[in-house]
């Protein structure tokens, strides 16, 4: 089994293509499942420039995913996911939204430390204004709290704070251990997210130190490209498959109606996997 559970579309305003475009690409690559995981609508116009509206969720996203699932039945499984932000104060709204909709999985993401959208290039200068070790500690602690929120099935890109190549100056062993223990205790999966290879840091999320802790604690792992264009579906999945062999015993987590199971990973021909250039 091989799946891509982390994809976006033009609905997020910083992506391209329709759900159907992503499914056709996944089908061409020979994936077994493709999941749509558009950025969740949020209350009070929160970060509305990077996400669909609630109205678009209802009138476009939800029906497009359902129609694709129906259209491709018997060839590829189309899963209905969502990438939900963990942001203080919005938890009740997010909880209600998730409860009211039939997702196959919910990916939980930390994209903000306080008000700071730390993975947004527009606010890159803020790294220079802060202590990098404190930023890393705050990040891992926030991810741990996101795991404990009970909202999510999969913890996204769990070292996203490295995106632009900033590295801590001291060991992050303890905060990483605490984060991974929280994820394990809540019975969540993490993802190997290959989009980091297309960013300045040039490595998948998470890196080897976190993956080693995941292996030791037997944290289940799933897979996503975080594609924002259809040609990024399955990007660098040969690299990801090797990591799943090394750190997840050759198993991958798959989801249906928010039920998880671990199944053996299926390797495709290396040539099938695109390696889009960084942008
Ligand atoms: Zn996005
Ligand atoms: Fe994200
Ligand atoms: Fe994403
Ligand atoms: Zn993401």
Coordinates of N, CA and C and ligand atoms in Angstrom, one line a residue, residues 6 8 39 83 226 228, ligand 3:
X6 N -1.6 14.1 2.0 CA -1.4 15.5 2.3 C -1.3 16.3 1.0
X8 N -3.2 19.8 -1.4 CA -4.0 21.0 -1.4 C -4.5 21.3 -2.8
X39 N -6.6 23.2 3.6 CA -6.6 23.9 4.9 C -8.0 24.2 5.3
X83 N -6.6 19.6 6.7 CA -5.5 20.0 7.5 C -6.0 21.1 8.4
X226 N 2.4 17.0 0.7 CA 2.0 18.4 0.9 C 2.0 19.1 -0.4
X228 N 1.1 21.3 -3.5 CA 0.2 22.4 -3.7 C 0.0 22.6 -5.2
Ligands
LIG3 FE1 -0.4 21.3 3.9

